[in-house]
mmCIF file of C-alpha atoms in Angstrom:
data_model
loop_
_atom_site.group_PDB
_atom_site.id
_atom_site.type_symbol
_atom_site.label_atom_id
_atom_site.label_comp_id
_atom_site.label_asym_id
_atom_site.label_seq_id
_atom_site.Cartn_x
_atom_site.Cartn_y
_atom_site.Cartn_z
ATOM 1 C CA GLN A 1 36.125 385.456 124.273
ATOM 2 C CA SER A 2 38.671 384.370 121.670
ATOM 3 C CA ALA A 3 40.982 381.418 122.166
ATOM 4 C CA LEU A 4 43.837 383.661 120.990
ATOM 5 C CA THR A 5 44.494 386.871 122.921
ATOM 6 C CA GLN A 6 45.658 390.051 121.219
ATOM 7 C CA PRO A 7 46.011 393.567 122.590
ATOM 8 C CA ALA A 8 42.978 395.642 121.659
ATOM 9 C CA SER A 9 45.117 398.451 120.314
ATOM 10 C CA VAL A 10 48.681 399.467 119.563
ATOM 11 C CA SER A 11 50.084 402.669 118.160
ATOM 12 C CA GLY A 12 53.284 404.018 116.727
ATOM 13 C CA SER A 13 54.700 406.942 114.825
ATOM 14 C CA PRO A 14 55.732 406.808 111.176
ATOM 15 C CA GLY A 15 59.100 405.125 110.798
ATOM 16 C CA GLN A 16 58.893 403.294 114.112
ATOM 17 C CA SER A 17 58.513 399.547 114.623
ATOM 18 C CA ILE A 18 55.657 397.906 116.476
ATOM 19 C CA THR A 19 54.920 394.353 117.521
ATOM 20 C CA ILE A 20 51.506 392.781 117.970
ATOM 21 C CA SER A 21 51.358 389.702 120.171
ATOM 22 C CA CYS A 22 48.977 386.767 119.933
ATOM 23 C CA THR A 23 48.870 384.453 122.921
ATOM 24 C CA GLY A 24 47.266 381.040 122.786
ATOM 25 C CA ALA A 25 47.695 377.634 124.338
ATOM 26 C CA ASN A 26 49.499 374.360 123.782
ATOM 27 C CA SER A 27 46.447 373.132 121.866
ATOM 28 C CA ASN A 28 46.795 375.774 119.186
ATOM 29 C CA LEU A 29 49.848 378.028 118.889
ATOM 30 C CA GLY A 30 52.005 375.845 121.059
ATOM 31 C CA ASN A 31 51.755 372.744 118.922
ATOM 32 C CA HIS A 32 51.189 374.019 115.398
ATOM 33 C CA ASN A 33 53.022 376.244 112.943
ATOM 34 C CA LEU A 34 49.931 377.075 110.891
ATOM 35 C CA VAL A 35 49.799 380.645 112.203
ATOM 36 C CA SER A 36 48.737 383.492 109.968
ATOM 37 C CA TRP A 37 48.217 387.228 110.289
ATOM 38 C CA TYR A 38 45.603 389.291 108.469
ATOM 39 C CA GLN A 39 45.324 392.998 107.833
ATOM 40 C CA GLN A 40 41.882 394.509 107.389
ATOM 41 C CA HIS A 41 41.135 398.061 106.346
ATOM 42 C CA PRO A 42 37.620 399.411 106.971
ATOM 43 C CA GLY A 43 35.106 398.032 104.526
ATOM 44 C CA LYS A 44 37.620 395.687 102.925
ATOM 45 C CA ALA A 45 38.182 391.930 103.024
ATOM 46 C CA PRO A 46 41.061 390.712 105.189
ATOM 47 C CA LYS A 47 44.425 390.347 103.485
ATOM 48 C CA VAL A 48 46.985 387.754 104.513
ATOM 49 C CA MET A 49 50.263 389.357 105.548
ATOM 50 C CA ILE A 50 52.010 386.343 107.104
ATOM 51 C CA TYR A 51 51.291 382.603 106.935
ATOM 52 C CA ASP A 52 52.954 379.514 108.422
ATOM 53 C CA VAL A 53 54.305 381.702 111.279
ATOM 54 C CA SER A 54 56.822 383.685 109.227
ATOM 55 C CA GLU A 55 56.180 383.269 105.511
ATOM 56 C CA ARG A 56 55.291 386.357 103.529
ATOM 57 C CA PRO A 57 53.072 386.090 100.437
ATOM 58 C CA SER A 58 54.415 387.629 97.286
ATOM 59 C CA GLY A 59 53.505 391.280 97.103
ATOM 60 C CA VAL A 60 53.557 391.849 100.869
ATOM 61 C CA SER A 61 56.167 394.331 102.019
ATOM 62 C CA ASN A 62 59.215 392.934 103.813
ATOM 63 C CA ARG A 63 58.446 395.448 106.555
ATOM 64 C CA PHE A 64 56.064 392.771 107.865
ATOM 65 C CA SER A 65 57.548 389.793 109.692
ATOM 66 C CA GLY A 66 56.222 387.031 111.906
ATOM 67 C CA SER A 67 57.627 384.819 114.614
ATOM 68 C CA LYS A 68 56.545 382.427 117.318
ATOM 69 C CA SER A 69 57.872 381.392 120.689
ATOM 70 C CA GLY A 70 56.034 378.798 122.728
ATOM 71 C CA ASN A 71 52.375 379.771 122.922
ATOM 72 C CA THR A 72 52.861 383.308 121.624
ATOM 73 C CA ALA A 73 53.066 384.482 118.030
ATOM 74 C CA SER A 74 54.118 387.972 117.038
ATOM 75 C CA LEU A 75 53.706 390.274 114.062
ATOM 76 C CA THR A 76 56.291 393.003 113.691
ATOM 77 C CA ILE A 77 55.864 395.950 111.374
ATOM 78 C CA SER A 78 58.976 398.016 110.825
ATOM 79 C CA GLY A 79 59.185 401.464 109.283
ATOM 80 C CA LEU A 80 55.541 402.223 110.053
ATOM 81 C CA GLN A 81 53.615 403.974 107.315
ATOM 82 C CA ALA A 82 50.240 405.678 107.395
ATOM 83 C CA GLU A 83 48.794 402.944 105.172
ATOM 84 C CA ASP A 84 49.562 400.347 107.849
ATOM 85 C CA GLU A 85 46.760 401.757 110.014
ATOM 86 C CA ALA A 86 44.246 398.914 110.085
ATOM 87 C CA ASP A 87 42.923 396.031 112.168
ATOM 88 C CA TYR A 88 45.176 392.984 112.478
ATOM 89 C CA TYR A 89 44.075 389.455 113.329
ATOM 90 C CA CYS A 90 46.110 386.377 114.156
ATOM 91 C CA CYS A 91 44.816 382.925 113.288
ATOM 92 C CA SER A 92 45.998 379.466 114.316
ATOM 93 C CA TYR A 93 45.225 375.851 113.550
ATOM 94 C CA THR A 94 44.006 374.001 116.639
ATOM 95 C CA GLY A 95 44.526 370.436 115.502
ATOM 96 C CA ARG A 96 40.849 370.249 114.654
ATOM 97 C CA ASP A 97 39.949 373.554 113.047
ATOM 98 C CA TRP A 98 41.113 377.176 113.097
ATOM 99 C CA VAL A 99 40.635 380.045 115.532
ATOM 100 C CA PHE A 100 41.144 383.828 115.347
ATOM 101 C CA GLY A 101 42.399 386.303 117.852
ATOM 102 C CA GLY A 102 40.129 389.151 118.863
ATOM 103 C CA GLY A 103 41.944 391.648 116.655
ATOM 104 C CA THR A 104 44.253 394.607 117.262
ATOM 105 C CA LYS A 105 43.624 398.124 116.022
ATOM 106 C CA LEU A 106 46.875 399.713 114.859
ATOM 107 C CA THR A 107 46.939 403.495 114.902
ATOM 108 C CA VAL A 108 49.723 405.361 113.135
ATOM 109 C CA LEU A 109 50.135 408.615 115.031
ATOM 110 C CA GLU B 1 46.257 381.488 91.326
ATOM 111 C CA VAL B 2 43.611 380.539 93.878
ATOM 112 C CA GLN B 3 40.307 382.312 93.341
ATOM 113 C CA LEU B 4 37.235 382.140 95.564
ATOM 114 C CA VAL B 5 34.138 383.765 94.101
ATOM 115 C CA GLN B 6 31.169 384.138 96.418
ATOM 116 C CA SER B 7 27.506 384.602 95.622
ATOM 117 C CA GLY B 8 25.955 388.040 95.899
ATOM 118 C CA ALA B 9 24.433 389.975 98.756
ATOM 119 C CA GLU B 10 21.184 388.704 100.228
ATOM 120 C CA VAL B 11 18.270 390.382 101.984
ATOM 121 C CA LYS B 12 16.020 388.016 103.893
ATOM 122 C CA LYS B 13 13.306 388.060 106.541
ATOM 123 C CA PRO B 14 13.634 386.411 109.959
ATOM 124 C CA GLY B 15 12.728 382.746 109.783
ATOM 125 C CA GLU B 16 13.613 382.363 106.121
ATOM 126 C CA SER B 17 16.172 379.885 104.861
ATOM 127 C CA LEU B 18 19.288 380.825 102.932
ATOM 128 C CA VAL B 19 22.173 379.186 101.111
ATOM 129 C CA ILE B 20 25.221 381.153 100.010
ATOM 130 C CA SER B 21 27.994 379.741 97.869
ATOM 131 C CA CYS B 22 31.671 380.024 97.110
ATOM 132 C CA GLN B 23 33.169 378.669 93.874
ATOM 133 C CA ALA B 24 36.861 377.836 94.003
ATOM 134 C CA SER B 25 39.424 377.601 91.214
ATOM 135 C CA GLY B 26 43.177 377.494 90.743
ATOM 136 C CA TYR B 27 43.969 374.666 93.163
ATOM 137 C CA ARG B 28 42.969 371.096 94.066
ATOM 138 C CA PHE B 29 39.588 371.741 95.644
ATOM 139 C CA SER B 30 39.013 368.227 96.961
ATOM 140 C CA SER B 31 42.236 367.993 98.928
ATOM 141 C CA ASN B 32 42.237 371.302 100.809
ATOM 142 C CA TRP B 33 40.175 372.465 103.766
ATOM 143 C CA ILE B 34 37.808 375.336 103.010
ATOM 144 C CA GLY B 35 35.660 377.135 105.521
ATOM 145 C CA TRP B 36 33.459 380.067 106.414
ATOM 146 C CA VAL B 37 34.216 383.119 108.530
ATOM 147 C CA ARG B 38 31.674 385.524 109.967
ATOM 148 C CA GLN B 39 32.203 389.198 110.612
ATOM 149 C CA MET B 40 29.340 390.981 112.313
ATOM 150 C CA PRO B 41 29.101 394.760 111.868
ATOM 151 C CA GLY B 42 31.969 396.464 113.676
ATOM 152 C CA LYS B 43 33.225 393.181 115.141
ATOM 153 C CA GLY B 44 36.084 390.744 114.660
ATOM 154 C CA LEU B 45 36.534 387.610 112.586
ATOM 155 C CA GLU B 46 35.008 384.309 113.721
ATOM 156 C CA TRP B 47 35.588 380.866 112.250
ATOM 157 C CA MET B 48 32.216 379.185 111.722
ATOM 158 C CA GLY B 49 33.308 375.830 110.403
ATOM 159 C CA ILE B 50 35.385 374.048 107.833
ATOM 160 C CA ILE B 51 35.011 371.161 105.385
ATOM 161 C CA PHE B 52 37.395 368.794 103.594
ATOM 162 C CA PRO B 53 35.631 368.267 100.263
ATOM 163 C CA PHE B 54 37.292 364.918 99.486
ATOM 164 C CA ASP B 55 35.338 363.084 102.185
ATOM 165 C CA SER B 56 33.051 365.900 103.434
ATOM 166 C CA ASP B 57 34.632 365.798 106.892
ATOM 167 C CA THR B 58 33.038 368.905 108.452
ATOM 168 C CA ARG B 59 33.968 370.608 111.703
ATOM 169 C CA TYR B 60 31.900 373.339 113.286
ATOM 170 C CA SER B 61 33.040 375.859 115.859
ATOM 171 C CA PRO B 62 31.069 375.318 119.071
ATOM 172 C CA SER B 63 29.253 378.662 118.726
ATOM 173 C CA PHE B 64 27.854 377.633 115.341
ATOM 174 C CA GLN B 65 27.178 373.918 115.842
ATOM 175 C CA GLY B 66 23.519 373.245 115.096
ATOM 176 C CA GLN B 67 22.967 376.739 113.694
ATOM 177 C CA ILE B 68 24.407 376.287 110.195
ATOM 178 C CA THR B 69 25.254 373.592 107.669
ATOM 179 C CA ILE B 70 28.390 373.569 105.550
ATOM 180 C CA SER B 71 28.536 371.362 102.477
ATOM 181 C CA ALA B 72 30.589 370.991 99.321
ATOM 182 C CA ASP B 73 30.063 369.818 95.748
ATOM 183 C CA LYS B 74 33.343 368.487 94.389
ATOM 184 C CA SER B 75 31.991 368.287 90.836
ATOM 185 C CA ILE B 76 31.735 372.078 90.636
ATOM 186 C CA SER B 77 34.357 373.015 93.252
ATOM 187 C CA THR B 78 31.792 374.860 95.329
ATOM 188 C CA VAL B 79 31.247 375.132 99.056
ATOM 189 C CA TYR B 80 27.954 376.193 100.632
ATOM 190 C CA LEU B 81 26.790 377.781 103.866
ATOM 191 C CA GLN B 82 23.180 377.155 104.802
ATOM 192 C CA TRP B 83 20.756 378.481 107.372
ATOM 193 C CA ASN B 84 17.334 376.907 107.923
ATOM 194 C CA SER B 85 15.867 379.810 109.879
ATOM 195 C CA LEU B 86 17.621 383.165 109.828
ATOM 196 C CA LYS B 87 17.646 385.512 112.801
ATOM 197 C CA ALA B 88 18.313 389.218 112.982
ATOM 198 C CA SER B 89 21.584 388.342 114.714
ATOM 199 C CA ASP B 90 22.788 386.613 111.511
ATOM 200 C CA ILE B 91 23.346 390.020 109.884
ATOM 201 C CA ALA B 92 27.005 389.929 108.900
ATOM 202 C CA MET B 93 29.566 389.665 106.158
ATOM 203 C CA TYR B 94 30.468 386.057 105.429
ATOM 204 C CA TYR B 95 33.751 385.040 103.848
ATOM 205 C CA CYS B 96 34.852 381.702 102.460
ATOM 206 C CA VAL B 97 38.483 380.966 103.225
ATOM 207 C CA VAL B 98 41.107 378.383 102.327
ATOM 208 C CA PRO B 99 43.286 378.694 105.428
ATOM 209 C CA THR B 100 46.359 376.838 104.235
ATOM 210 C CA GLY B 101 49.029 377.341 101.598
ATOM 211 C CA GLY B 102 49.183 381.090 102.014
ATOM 212 C CA ALA B 103 45.473 381.521 102.748
ATOM 213 C CA SER B 104 42.921 382.744 100.214
ATOM 214 C CA TRP B 105 39.700 384.640 100.843
ATOM 215 C CA GLY B 106 36.540 385.201 98.895
ATOM 216 C CA GLN B 107 35.250 388.732 98.398
ATOM 217 C CA GLY B 108 32.557 388.318 101.034
ATOM 218 C CA THR B 109 28.765 387.982 100.970
ATOM 219 C CA LEU B 110 26.702 390.474 102.954
ATOM 220 C CA VAL B 111 23.630 388.944 104.556
ATOM 221 C CA THR B 112 20.937 391.311 105.812
ATOM 222 C CA VAL B 113 18.018 390.004 107.850
ATOM 223 C CA SER B 114 15.154 392.400 108.386
ATOM 224 C CA SER B 115 11.402 392.195 108.732
#
């Protein structure tokens, strides 16, 4: 059981927006802004989409955005595209080390 | 640009020992945490542990404490993941990761354990 809780799956149609939540505790998400989101396509290494809660690495589409409120972080993908279908993982610093969420499978209908 | 280059795939028998490596470049190796992540077939990502190469401060996730050893050689900017006695359940892809400053990942090392 992961310290960070994500929905197992979310889905949306092309062009729509979806949000993936990541719920933790005061010990991790609540007290730290080292929150990142990773996209993983089958057979590929994870790719960072968001770091430090809301920062986007160069080369990542501005359709991806991150936020945090209290013990919950969120990843929003706007204008869904077929290529966004993948697994998404949140990750947070705990004050001692790092922890992942269990992952969310995004299906683009 | 941060680059993490991992050693190649390994095939081992149960009970054998193994060390895999990750050579870093493009940033100050000694002053950034670097760690290892496991991904078992069809499963999610799990942090195994992390090391601060400057003083070798190492922190293991509870699930992996006592099962693995993480070490670093500052002189060659390389971090290692070691098993003393592999089990079939160690079959997985292993990634080295620098979790801060935008996060960087190695390409992964596939470890297969089979008799």
